[in-house]
mmCIF file of C-alpha atoms in Angstrom:
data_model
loop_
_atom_site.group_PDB
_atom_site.id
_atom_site.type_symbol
_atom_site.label_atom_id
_atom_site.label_comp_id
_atom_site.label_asym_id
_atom_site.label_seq_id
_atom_site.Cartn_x
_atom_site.Cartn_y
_atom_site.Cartn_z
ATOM 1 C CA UNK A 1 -67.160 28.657 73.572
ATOM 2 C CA UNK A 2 -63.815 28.605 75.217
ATOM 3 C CA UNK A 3 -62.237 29.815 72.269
ATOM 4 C CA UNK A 4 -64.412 32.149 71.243
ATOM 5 C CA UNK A 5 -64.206 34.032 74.090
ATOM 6 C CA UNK A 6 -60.066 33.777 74.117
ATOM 7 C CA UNK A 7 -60.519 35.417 70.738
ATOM 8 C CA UNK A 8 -63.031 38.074 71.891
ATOM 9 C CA UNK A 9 -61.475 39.550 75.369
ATOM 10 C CA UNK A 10 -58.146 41.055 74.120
ATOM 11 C CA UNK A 11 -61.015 43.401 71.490
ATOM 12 C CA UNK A 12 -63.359 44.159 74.741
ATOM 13 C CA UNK A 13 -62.632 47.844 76.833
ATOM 14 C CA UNK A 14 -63.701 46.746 79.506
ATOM 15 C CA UNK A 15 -63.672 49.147 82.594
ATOM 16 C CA UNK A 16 -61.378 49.076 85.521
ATOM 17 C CA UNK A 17 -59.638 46.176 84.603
ATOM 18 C CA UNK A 18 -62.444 43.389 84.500
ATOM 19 C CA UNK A 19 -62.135 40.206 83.097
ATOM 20 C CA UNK A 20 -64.986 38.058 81.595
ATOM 21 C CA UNK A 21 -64.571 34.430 81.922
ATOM 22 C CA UNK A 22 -67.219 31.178 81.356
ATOM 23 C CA UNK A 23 -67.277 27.738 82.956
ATOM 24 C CA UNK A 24 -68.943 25.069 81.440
ATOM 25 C CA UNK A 25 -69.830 21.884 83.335
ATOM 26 C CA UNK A 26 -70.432 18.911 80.817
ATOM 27 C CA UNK A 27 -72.719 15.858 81.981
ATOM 28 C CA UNK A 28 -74.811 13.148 79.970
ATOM 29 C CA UNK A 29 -78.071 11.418 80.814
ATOM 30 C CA UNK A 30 -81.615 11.523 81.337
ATOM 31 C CA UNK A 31 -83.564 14.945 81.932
ATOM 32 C CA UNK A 32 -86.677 16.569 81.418
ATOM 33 C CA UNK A 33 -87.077 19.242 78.415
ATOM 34 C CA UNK A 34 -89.482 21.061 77.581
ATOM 35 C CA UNK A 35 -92.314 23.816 78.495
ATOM 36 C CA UNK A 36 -93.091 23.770 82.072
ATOM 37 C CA UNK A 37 -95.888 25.869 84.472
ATOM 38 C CA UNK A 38 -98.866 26.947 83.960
ATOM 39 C CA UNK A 39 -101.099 29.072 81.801
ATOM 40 C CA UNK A 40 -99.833 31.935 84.024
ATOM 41 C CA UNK A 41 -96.509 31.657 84.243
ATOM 42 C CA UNK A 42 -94.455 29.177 81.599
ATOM 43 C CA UNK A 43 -90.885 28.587 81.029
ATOM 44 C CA UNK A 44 -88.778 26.195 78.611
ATOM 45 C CA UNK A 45 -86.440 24.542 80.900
ATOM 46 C CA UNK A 46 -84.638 21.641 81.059
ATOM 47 C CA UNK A 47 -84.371 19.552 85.305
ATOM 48 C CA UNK A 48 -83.251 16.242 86.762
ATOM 49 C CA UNK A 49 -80.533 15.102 88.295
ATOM 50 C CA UNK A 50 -78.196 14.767 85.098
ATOM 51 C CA UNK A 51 -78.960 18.857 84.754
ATOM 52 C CA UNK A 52 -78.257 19.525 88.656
ATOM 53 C CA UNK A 53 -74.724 17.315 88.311
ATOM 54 C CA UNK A 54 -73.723 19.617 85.427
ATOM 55 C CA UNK A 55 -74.542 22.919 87.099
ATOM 56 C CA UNK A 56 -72.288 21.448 90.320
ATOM 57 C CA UNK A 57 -69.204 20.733 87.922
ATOM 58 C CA UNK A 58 -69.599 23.995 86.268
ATOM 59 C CA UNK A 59 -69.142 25.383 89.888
ATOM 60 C CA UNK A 60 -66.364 23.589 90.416
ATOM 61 C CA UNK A 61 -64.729 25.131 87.190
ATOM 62 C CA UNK A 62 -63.191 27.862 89.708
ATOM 63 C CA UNK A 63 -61.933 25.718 91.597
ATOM 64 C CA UNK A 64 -59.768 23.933 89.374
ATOM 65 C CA UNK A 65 -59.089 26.580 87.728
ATOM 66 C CA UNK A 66 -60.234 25.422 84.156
ATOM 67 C CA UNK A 67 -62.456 26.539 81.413
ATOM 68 C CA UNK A 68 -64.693 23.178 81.369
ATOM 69 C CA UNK A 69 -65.038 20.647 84.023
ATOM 70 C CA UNK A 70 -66.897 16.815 82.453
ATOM 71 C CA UNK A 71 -68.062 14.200 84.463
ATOM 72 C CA UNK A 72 -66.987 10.622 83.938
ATOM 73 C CA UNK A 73 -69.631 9.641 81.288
ATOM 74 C CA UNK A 74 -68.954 12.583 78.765
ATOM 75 C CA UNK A 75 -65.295 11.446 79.390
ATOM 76 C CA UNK A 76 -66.407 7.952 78.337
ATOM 77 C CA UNK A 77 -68.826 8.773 75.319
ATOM 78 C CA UNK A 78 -66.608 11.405 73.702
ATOM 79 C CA UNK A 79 -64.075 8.380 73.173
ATOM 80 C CA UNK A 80 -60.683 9.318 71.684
ATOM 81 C CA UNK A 81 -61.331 12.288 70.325
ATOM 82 C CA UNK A 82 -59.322 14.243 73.124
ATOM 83 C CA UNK A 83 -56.722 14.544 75.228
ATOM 84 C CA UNK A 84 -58.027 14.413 79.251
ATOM 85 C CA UNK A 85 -56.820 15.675 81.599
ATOM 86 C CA UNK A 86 -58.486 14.056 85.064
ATOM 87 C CA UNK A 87 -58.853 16.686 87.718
ATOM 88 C CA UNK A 88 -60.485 14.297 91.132
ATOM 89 C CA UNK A 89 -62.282 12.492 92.698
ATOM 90 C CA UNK A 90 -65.458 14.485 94.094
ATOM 91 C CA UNK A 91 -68.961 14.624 96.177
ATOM 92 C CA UNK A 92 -70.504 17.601 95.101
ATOM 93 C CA UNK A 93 -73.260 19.247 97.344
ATOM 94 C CA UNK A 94 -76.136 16.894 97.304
ATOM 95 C CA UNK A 95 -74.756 13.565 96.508
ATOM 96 C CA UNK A 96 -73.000 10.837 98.071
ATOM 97 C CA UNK A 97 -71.858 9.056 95.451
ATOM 98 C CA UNK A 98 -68.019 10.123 94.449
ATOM 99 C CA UNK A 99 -67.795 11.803 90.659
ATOM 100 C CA UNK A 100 -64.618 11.200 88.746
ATOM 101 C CA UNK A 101 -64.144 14.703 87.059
ATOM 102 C CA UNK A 102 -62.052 15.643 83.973
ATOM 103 C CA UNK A 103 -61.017 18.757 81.858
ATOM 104 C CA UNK A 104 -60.989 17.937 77.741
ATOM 105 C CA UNK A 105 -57.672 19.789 77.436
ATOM 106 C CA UNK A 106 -57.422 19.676 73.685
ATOM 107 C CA UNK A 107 -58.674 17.501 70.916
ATOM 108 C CA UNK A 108 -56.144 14.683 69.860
ATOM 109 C CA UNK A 109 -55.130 15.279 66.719
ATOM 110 C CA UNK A 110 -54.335 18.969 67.843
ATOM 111 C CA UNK A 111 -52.876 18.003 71.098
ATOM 112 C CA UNK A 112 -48.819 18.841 70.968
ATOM 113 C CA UNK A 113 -46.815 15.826 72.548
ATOM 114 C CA UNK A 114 -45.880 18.424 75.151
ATOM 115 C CA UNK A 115 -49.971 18.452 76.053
ATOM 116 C CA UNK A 116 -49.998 14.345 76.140
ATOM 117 C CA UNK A 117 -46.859 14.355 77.992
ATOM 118 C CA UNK A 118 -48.402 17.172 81.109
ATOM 119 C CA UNK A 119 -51.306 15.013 81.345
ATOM 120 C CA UNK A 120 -49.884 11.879 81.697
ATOM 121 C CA UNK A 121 -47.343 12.988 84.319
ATOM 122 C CA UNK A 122 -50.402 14.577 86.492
ATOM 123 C CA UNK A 123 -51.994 10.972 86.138
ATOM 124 C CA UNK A 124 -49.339 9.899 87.740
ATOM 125 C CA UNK A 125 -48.959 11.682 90.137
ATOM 126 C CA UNK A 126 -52.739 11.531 90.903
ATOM 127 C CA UNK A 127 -51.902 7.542 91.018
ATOM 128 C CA UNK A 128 -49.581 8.616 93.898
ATOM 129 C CA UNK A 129 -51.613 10.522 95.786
ATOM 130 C CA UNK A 130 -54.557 7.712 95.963
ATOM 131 C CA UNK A 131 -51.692 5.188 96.753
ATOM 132 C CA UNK A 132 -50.948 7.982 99.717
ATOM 133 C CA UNK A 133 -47.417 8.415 98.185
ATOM 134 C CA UNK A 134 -47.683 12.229 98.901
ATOM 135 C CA UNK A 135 -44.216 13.288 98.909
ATOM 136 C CA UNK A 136 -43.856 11.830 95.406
ATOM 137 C CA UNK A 137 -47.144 13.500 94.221
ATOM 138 C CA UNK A 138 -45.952 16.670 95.441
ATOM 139 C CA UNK A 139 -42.740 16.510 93.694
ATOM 140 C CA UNK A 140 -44.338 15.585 90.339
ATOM 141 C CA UNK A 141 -47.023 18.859 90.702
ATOM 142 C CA UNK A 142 -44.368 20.781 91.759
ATOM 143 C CA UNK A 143 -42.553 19.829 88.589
ATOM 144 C CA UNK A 144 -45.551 20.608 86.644
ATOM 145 C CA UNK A 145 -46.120 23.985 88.403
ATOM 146 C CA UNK A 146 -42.606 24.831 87.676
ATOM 147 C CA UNK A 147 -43.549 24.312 83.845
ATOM 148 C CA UNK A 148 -46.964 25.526 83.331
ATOM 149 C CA UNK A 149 -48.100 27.450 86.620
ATOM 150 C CA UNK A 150 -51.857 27.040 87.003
ATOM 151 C CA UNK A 151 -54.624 27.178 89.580
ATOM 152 C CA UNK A 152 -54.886 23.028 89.131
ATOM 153 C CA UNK A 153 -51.297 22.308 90.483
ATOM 154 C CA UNK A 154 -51.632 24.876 92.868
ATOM 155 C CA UNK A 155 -54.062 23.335 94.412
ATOM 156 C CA UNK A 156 -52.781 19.467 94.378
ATOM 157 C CA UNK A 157 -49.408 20.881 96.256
ATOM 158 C CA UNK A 158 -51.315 22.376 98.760
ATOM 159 C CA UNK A 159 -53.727 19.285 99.484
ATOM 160 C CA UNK A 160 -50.356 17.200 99.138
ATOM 161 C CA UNK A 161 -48.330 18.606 101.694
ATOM 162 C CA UNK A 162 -51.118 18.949 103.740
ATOM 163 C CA UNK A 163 -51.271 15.589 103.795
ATOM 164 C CA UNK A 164 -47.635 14.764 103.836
ATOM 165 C CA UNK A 165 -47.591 16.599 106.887
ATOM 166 C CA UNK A 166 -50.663 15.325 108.951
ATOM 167 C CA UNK A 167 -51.441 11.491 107.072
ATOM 168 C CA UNK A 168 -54.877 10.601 107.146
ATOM 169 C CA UNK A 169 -56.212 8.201 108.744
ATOM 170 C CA UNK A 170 -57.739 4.695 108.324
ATOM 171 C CA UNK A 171 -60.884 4.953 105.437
ATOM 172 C CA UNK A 172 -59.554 7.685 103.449
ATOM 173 C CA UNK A 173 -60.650 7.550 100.148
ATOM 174 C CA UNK A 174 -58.746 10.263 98.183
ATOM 175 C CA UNK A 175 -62.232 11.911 97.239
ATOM 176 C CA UNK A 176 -62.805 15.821 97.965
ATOM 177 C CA UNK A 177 -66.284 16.944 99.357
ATOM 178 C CA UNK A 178 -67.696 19.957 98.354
ATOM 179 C CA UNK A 179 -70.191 21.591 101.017
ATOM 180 C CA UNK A 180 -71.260 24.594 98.801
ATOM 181 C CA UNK A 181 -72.412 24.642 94.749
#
């Protein structure tokens, strides 16, 4: 989908300078599918918790800045296929439990060894912000800003230095909590 729209926008007039743009949020496990209602009023639909996690991490596509935002089981059942990219640590609105979320950047036999290389430096430097290292994460985004600006390491210097300059204290766990959807 991603790269069908990338291909479509640049043929689109569209008026006053708008921009189209979809997030996808990517999650795996049990749901209901099917008709649901009543003889007056019927719709195919698809709910359970597996179906509200994915509409959160779609949300949450903004906020990263990223086309597609995958929870930790998609990471694990797509394998090798592709180059991740790991984004946080989250709650979303309405659980408790901390989601490990993750961008498929590329798929790995298409992935340049500049792509591997990007990702495995912001690993790192997420490694350094959970060990509360935060002057060394914030060098390494700031690196990667200085590369390949983007909404992501925008975002990690700002929570970084926030942190470097007012340390948090005993029981924090690195994850963000998200109070809207």
């Amino acid at each position: 989908m991603q790269r069908a729209l990338a291909a479509l926008v640049p043929r689109l007039e569209l008026p006053g300078g708008a921009q189209i743009a979809v997030g996808i949020g990517l999650n795996t496990g049990k749901a209901v599918v099917g008709n649901m209602g009543s003889a007056y009023r019927m719709a195919y639909t698809v709910l359970g918790d597996t179906v509200n996690t994915a509409s959160r991490l779609e949300g949450l596509t903004k906020a990263y800045g990223v086309g597609s935002v995958a929870g930790e089981t998609v990471r694990q059942a797509a394998g090798a296929d592709f180059v991740w990219r790991e984004l946080d640590r989250v709650r979303v609105k309405g659980r408790e439990t901390p989601l490990s979320i993750h961008e498929p950047v590329v798929r790995r036999q298409e992935a340049s060894p500049a792509q591997r290389e990007r990702a495995q430096r912001h690993e790192a430097a997420l490694a350094a912000w959970r060990a509360g290292r935060f002057d060394e994460a914030l060098q390494a985004w700031q690196a990667l800003q200085d590369e390949e600006p983007c909404t992501l390491f925008a975002l990690w210097i700002e929570r970084a230095q926030r942190l470097r300059d007012a340390p948090p204290g005993p029981g924090w766990d690195g994850v963000y909590t998200f109070e809207t959807k």
